[in-house]
Coordinates of C-alpha atoms in Angstrom, one line a residue:
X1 CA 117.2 91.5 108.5
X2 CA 113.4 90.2 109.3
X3 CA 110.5 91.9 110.2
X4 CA 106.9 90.4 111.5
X5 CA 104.0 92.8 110.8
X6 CA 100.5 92.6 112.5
X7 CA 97.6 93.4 110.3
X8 CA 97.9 92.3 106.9
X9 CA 95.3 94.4 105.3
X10 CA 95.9 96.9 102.6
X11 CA 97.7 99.1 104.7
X12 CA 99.5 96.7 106.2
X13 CA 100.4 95.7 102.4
X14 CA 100.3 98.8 100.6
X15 CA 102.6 100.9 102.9
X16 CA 104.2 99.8 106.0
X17 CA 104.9 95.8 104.8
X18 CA 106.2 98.0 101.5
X19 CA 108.8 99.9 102.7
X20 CA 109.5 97.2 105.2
X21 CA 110.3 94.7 102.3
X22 CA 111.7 97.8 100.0
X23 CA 114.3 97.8 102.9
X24 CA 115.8 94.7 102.8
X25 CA 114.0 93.1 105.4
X26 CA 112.3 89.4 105.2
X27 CA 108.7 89.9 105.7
X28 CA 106.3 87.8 107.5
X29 CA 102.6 89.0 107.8
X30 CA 100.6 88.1 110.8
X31 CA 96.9 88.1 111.2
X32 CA 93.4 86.6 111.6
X33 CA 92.2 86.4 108.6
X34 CA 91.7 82.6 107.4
X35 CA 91.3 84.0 103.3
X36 CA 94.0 86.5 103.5
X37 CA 96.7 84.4 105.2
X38 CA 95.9 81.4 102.7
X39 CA 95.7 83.6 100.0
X40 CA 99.7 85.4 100.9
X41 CA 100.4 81.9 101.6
X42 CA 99.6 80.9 98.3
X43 CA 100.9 84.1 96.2
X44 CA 104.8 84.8 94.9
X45 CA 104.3 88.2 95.4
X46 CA 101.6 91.3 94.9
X47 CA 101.6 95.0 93.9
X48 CA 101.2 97.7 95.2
X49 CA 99.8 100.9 92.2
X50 CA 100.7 104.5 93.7
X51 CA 98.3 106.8 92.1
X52 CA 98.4 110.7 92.1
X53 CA 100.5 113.0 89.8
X54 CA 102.7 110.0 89.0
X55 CA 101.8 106.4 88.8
X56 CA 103.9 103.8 89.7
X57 CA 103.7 100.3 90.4
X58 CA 105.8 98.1 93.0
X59 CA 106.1 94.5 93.6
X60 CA 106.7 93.0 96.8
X61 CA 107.5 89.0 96.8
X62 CA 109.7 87.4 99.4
X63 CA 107.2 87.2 101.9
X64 CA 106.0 84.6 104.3
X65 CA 102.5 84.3 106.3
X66 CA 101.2 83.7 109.7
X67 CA 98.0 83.0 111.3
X68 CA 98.2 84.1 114.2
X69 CA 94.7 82.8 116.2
X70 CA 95.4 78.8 114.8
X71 CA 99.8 79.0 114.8
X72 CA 101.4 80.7 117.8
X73 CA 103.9 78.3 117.9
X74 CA 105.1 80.0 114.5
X75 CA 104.5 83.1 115.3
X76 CA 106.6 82.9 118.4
X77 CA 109.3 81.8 116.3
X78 CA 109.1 84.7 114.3
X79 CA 109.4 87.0 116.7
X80 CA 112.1 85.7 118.8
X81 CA 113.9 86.0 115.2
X82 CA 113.2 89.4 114.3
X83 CA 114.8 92.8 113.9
X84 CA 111.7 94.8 114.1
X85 CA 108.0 93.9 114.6
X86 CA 104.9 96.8 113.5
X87 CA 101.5 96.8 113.6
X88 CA 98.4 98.3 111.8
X89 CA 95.8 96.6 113.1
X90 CA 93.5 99.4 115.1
X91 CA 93.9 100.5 118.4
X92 CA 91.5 98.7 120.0
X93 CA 92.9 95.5 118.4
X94 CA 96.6 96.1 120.0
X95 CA 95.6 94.4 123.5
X96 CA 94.6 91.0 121.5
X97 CA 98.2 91.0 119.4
X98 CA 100.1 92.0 122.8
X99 CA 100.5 88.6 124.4
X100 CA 101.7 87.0 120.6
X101 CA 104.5 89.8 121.1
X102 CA 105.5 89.1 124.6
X103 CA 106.1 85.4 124.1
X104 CA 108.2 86.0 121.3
X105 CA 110.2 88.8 122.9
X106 CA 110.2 86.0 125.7
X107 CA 111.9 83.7 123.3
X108 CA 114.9 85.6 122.0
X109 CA 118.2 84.1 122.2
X110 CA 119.6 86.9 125.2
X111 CA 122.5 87.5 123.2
X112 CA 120.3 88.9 120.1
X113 CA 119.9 92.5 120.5
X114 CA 116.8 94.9 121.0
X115 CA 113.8 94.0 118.5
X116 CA 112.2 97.4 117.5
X117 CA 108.4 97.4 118.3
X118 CA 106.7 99.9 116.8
X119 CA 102.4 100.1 116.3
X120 CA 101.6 102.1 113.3
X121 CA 98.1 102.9 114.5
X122 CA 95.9 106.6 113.7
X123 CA 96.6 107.2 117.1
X124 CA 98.5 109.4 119.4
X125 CA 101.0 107.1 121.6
X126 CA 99.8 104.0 120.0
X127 CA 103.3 102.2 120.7
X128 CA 102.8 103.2 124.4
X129 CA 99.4 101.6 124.2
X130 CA 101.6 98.5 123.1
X131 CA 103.7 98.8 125.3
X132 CA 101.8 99.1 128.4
X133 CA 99.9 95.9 127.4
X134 CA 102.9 94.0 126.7
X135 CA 104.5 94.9 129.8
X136 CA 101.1 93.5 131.5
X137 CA 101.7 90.2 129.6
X138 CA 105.4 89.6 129.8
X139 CA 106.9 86.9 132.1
X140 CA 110.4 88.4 133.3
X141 CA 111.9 91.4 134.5
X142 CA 114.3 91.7 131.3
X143 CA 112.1 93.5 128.2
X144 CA 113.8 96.5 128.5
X145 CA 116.7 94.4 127.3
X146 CA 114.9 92.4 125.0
X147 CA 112.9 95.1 123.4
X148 CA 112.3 98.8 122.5
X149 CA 109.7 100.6 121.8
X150 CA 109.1 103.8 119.4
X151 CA 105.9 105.9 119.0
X152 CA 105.5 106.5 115.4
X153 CA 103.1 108.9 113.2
X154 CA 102.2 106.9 109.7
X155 CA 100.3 109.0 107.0
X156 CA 98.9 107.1 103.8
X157 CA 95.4 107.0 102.3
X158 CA 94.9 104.0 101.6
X159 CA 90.7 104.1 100.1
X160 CA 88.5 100.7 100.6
X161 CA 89.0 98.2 97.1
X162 CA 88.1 95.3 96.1
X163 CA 88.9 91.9 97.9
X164 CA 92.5 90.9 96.7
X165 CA 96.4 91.3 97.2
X166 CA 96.9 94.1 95.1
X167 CA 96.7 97.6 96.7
X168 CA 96.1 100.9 95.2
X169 CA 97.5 103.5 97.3
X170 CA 98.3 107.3 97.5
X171 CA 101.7 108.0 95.9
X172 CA 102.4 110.6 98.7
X173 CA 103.4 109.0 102.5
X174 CA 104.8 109.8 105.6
X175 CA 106.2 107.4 108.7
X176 CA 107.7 109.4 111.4
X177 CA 109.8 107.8 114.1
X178 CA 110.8 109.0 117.2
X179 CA 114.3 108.9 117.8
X180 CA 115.0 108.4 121.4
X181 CA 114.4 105.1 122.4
X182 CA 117.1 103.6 119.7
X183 CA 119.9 105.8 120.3
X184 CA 122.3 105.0 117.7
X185 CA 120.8 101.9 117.1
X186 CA 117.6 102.6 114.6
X187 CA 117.1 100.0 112.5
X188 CA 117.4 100.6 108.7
X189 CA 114.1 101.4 106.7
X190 CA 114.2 104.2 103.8
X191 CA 111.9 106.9 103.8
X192 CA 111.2 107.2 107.7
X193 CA 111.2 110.6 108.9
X194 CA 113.7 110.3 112.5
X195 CA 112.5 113.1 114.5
X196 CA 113.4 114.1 118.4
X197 CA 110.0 114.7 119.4
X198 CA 107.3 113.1 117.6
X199 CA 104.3 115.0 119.3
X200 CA 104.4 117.8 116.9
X201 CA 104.2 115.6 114.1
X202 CA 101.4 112.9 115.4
X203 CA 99.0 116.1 115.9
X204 CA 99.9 118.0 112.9
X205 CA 98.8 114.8 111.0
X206 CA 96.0 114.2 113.1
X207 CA 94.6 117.8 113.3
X208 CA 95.3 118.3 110.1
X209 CA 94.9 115.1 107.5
X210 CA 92.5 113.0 110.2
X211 CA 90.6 116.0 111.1
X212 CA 90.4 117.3 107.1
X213 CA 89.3 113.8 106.1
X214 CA 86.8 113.0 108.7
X215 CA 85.2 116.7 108.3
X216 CA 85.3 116.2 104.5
X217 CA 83.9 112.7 105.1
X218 CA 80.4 114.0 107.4
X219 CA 79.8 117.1 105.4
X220 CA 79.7 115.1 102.2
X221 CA 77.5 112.4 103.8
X222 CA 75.0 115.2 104.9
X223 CA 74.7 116.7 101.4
X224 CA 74.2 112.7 99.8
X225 CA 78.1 112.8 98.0
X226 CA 79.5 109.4 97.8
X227 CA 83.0 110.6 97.1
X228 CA 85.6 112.4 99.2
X229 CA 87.0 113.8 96.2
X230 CA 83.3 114.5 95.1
X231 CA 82.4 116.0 98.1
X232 CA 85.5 118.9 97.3
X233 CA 83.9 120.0 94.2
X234 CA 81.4 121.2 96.3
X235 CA 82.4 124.6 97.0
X236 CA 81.1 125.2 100.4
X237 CA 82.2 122.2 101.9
X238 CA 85.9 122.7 100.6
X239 CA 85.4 126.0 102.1
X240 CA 84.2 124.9 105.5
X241 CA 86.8 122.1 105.7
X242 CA 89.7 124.8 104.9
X243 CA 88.0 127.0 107.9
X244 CA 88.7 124.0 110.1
X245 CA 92.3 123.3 109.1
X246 CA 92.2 127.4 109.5
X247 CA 91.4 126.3 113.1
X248 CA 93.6 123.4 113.6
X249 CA 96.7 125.1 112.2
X250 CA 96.2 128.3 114.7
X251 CA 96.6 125.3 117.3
X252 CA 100.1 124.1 115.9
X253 CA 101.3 127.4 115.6
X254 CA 100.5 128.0 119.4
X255 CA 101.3 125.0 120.6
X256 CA 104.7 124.2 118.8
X257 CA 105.6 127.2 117.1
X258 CA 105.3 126.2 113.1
X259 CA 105.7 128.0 111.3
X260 CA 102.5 129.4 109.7
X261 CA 103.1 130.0 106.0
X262 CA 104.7 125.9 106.4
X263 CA 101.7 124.7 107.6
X264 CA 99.7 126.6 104.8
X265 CA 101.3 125.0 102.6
X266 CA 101.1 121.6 104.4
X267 CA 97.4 121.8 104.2
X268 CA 97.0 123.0 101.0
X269 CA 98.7 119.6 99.9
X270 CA 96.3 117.6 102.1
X271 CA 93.5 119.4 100.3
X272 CA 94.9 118.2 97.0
X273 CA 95.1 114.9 98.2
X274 CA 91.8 115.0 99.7
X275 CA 90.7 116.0 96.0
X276 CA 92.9 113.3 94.1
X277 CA 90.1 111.4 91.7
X278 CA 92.4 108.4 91.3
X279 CA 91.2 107.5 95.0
X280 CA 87.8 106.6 95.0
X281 CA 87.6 106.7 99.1
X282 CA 83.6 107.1 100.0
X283 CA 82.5 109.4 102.3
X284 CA 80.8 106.2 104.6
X285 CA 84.3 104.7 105.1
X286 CA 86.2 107.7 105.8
X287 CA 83.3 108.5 108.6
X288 CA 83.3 105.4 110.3
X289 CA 83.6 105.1 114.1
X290 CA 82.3 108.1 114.5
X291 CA 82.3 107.4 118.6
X292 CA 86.0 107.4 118.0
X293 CA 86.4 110.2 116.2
X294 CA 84.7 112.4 118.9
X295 CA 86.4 111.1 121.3
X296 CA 88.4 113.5 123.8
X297 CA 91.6 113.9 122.9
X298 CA 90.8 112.9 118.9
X299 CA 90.5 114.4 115.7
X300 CA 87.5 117.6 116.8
X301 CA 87.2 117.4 120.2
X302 CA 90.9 117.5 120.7
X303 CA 91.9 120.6 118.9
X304 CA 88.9 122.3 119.6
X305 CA 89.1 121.6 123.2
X306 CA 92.4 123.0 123.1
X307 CA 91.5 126.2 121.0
X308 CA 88.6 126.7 123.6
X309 CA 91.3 126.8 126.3
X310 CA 93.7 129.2 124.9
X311 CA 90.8 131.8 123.9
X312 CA 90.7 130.8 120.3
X313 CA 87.9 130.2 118.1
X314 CA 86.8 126.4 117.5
X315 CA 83.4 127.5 115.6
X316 CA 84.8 125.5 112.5
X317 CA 85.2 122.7 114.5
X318 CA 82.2 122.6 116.0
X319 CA 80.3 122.8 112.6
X320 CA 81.9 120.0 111.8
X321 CA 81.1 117.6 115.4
X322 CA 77.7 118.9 114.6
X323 CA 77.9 117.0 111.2
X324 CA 79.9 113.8 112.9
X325 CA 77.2 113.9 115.7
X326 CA 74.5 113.5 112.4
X327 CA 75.9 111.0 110.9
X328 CA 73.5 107.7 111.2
X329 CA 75.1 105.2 108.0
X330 CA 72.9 101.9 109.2
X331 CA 75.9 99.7 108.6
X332 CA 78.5 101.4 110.8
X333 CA 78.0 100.1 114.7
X334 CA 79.3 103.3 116.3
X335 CA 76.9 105.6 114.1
X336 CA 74.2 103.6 115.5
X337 CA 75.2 103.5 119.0
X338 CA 75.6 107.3 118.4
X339 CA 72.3 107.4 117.3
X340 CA 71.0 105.5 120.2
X341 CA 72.6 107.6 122.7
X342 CA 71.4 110.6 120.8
X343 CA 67.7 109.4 120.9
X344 CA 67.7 108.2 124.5
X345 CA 69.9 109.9 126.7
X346 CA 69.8 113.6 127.7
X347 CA 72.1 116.2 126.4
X348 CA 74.5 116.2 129.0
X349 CA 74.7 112.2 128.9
X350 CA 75.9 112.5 125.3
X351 CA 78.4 115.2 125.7
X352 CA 79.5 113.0 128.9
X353 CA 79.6 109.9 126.9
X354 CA 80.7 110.8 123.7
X355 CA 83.3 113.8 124.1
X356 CA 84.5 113.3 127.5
X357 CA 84.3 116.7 127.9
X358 CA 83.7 118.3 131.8
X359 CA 81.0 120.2 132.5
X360 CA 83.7 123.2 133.9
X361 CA 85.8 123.1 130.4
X362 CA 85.1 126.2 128.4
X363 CA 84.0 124.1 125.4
X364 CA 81.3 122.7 126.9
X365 CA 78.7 124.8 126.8
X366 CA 78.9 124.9 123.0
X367 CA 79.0 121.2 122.4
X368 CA 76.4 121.0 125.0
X369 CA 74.2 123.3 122.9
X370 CA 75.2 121.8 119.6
X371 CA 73.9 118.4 120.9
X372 CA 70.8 119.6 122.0
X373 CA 70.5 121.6 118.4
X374 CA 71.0 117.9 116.7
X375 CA 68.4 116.1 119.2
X376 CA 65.5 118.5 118.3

């Protein structure tokens, strides 16, 4: 079995190449980085230290490495060779790793069956997003013969380190994979979750551990904390992060039925992890892209949004875009184009640009206000 993976950073390394190469398969990273690729072209193998309520170290060797700007002649190769091919590169990165794909679907021998394409992104319908530029790319009217695809939720915190191919990691994880596209055919990997509808999962992750995170993330950068797990010891910011997963998880329970106590409990682990001092994750990474993060259907305006509609309170939620929309760390590009925008547009410019949100929706007028609040 072989597997090509896009994005060989440390959560490229530290969970999905892991349980790719834990599986059986023959790994081959692909990516952009000149040092990294030379430096997993020059290494027998690296490690990968869960830490949490158990430590535990694995060692993944057996790899191979491809740079994929300078060697697409390899890479195709690859491809056209593999069983399954993943990404975790960012959304916005899938469009510039899409044509790489679609030549080497292009390339397969006809009589090799379906490679499983799958993007393992912080993002609803991320494969989809693949997909669709794939599609836009590919020379033929055979991919759906040659390929499938398979949205996927992936859950692992995985905090910034220093430069190197060893990876601390969480020792809790989660990869959920829909089950419809393969049929009876899904390819072998331990420790996937196969589920029959993925939506409930993607946003109980997102609204949950994203939203948790990033809330945990702008409050603690508002009081000076430079840890997330610092930033829970402060009482009334685990408080008002608990009052938005309060929020989030009356959502899930309308929306999909949970059940309740479940989800309490779900959360309750999050926290925990949230909390876990073996993870020195900083409040300034965990808040990055904060244009992203209030994005429409994302991590705040997305469940409140949704709250608003069904008559529910959001006024957690909003606390916390009030915090997002305040955060101005200098070396992030999207705080400071927040900033910008803040500074020299009118409200309803921001709330236009930023949240997406309509003038008509009944969230509006609060995030309309709350912008407002932040510009005086």
């Amino acid at each position: 079995m072989r597997a090509v993976h896009f994005g060989a950073g440390n959560i490229g390394r530290g969970f999905v190449g892991l349980l790719l190469a834990e599986a059986g398969y023959e790994l081959t990273f692909a990516d952009v980085a000149d040092q990294l690729i030379e430096q997993l072209q020059g290494a027998d193998s690296y490690e990968v230290h869960e830490v949490g309520d158990e430590l535990r170290t694995h060692v993944v060797s057996g790899f191979s490495a491809i740079n994929s700007a300078k060697d697409s002649e390899t890479l195709t190769g690859a491809i056209a060779a593999a069983d399954v091919v993943t990404t975790a590169v960012g959304v916005s990165i899938l469009k510039f790793v899409a044509p790489g794909i679609a030549a080497g679907i292009a390339a397969r021998p006809a009589s090799a069956p379906p490679v499983a394409v799958m993007a393992c992104e912080n993002a609803i319908g991320a494969t989809s997003i693949l997909e669709a530029e794939i599609r836009s790319r590919y020379e033929g009217d055979d991919l759906d013969e040659r390929a499938v695809f398979a949205n996927t939720a992936v859950d692992r915190i995985v905090p910034a380190q220093d430069p190197g191919l060893d990876v601390t990691v969480e020792n809790y994880f989660e990869w959920a994979i829909e089950t419809g596209p393969f049929g009876d055919r899904r390819p072998e990997i331990p420790g996937v979750t196969w589920v029959p509808d993925l939506a409930p999962y993607i946003e109980r992750k997102l609204f949950t551990v994203n939203t948790g995170h990033a809330t945990t993330a702008y409050l603690g950068y508002a009081r000076g904390v430079e840890k997330i797990s610092d930033a829970l010891n402060e009482g009334d910011i685990e408080d008002a992060v608990s009052a938005v997963l309060a929020e989030t998880r009356s959502l899930l329970v309308a929306k999909y039925g949970f059940d309740r106590t479940e989800l309490e409990s779900y959360a309750a682990k999050i926290m925990r992890r949230f909390a876990n001092p073996y993870l020195p994750d900083t409040v300034e990474r965990v808040g990055r892209s904060p244009l992203r993060k209030l994005s429409r259907n994302d991590r705040f305006v997305g469940p409140a949004s949704q709250l608003a509609e069904r008559g529910l309170s959001a006024d957690a939620l909003l606390t916390a875009i009030g915090a997002a929309l305040r955060f101005d760390y200098a070396d992030d590009k999207e705080a400071v184009e927040l900033q910008r925008l803040l500074a020299d547009e009118p409200a309803e410019k921001v709330v236009e640009t930023v949240t997406g949100l309509e003038p008509e929706h009944p969230l509006y007028p609060a995030v309309l206000d709350l912008v407002k609040s932040v510009q005086d």
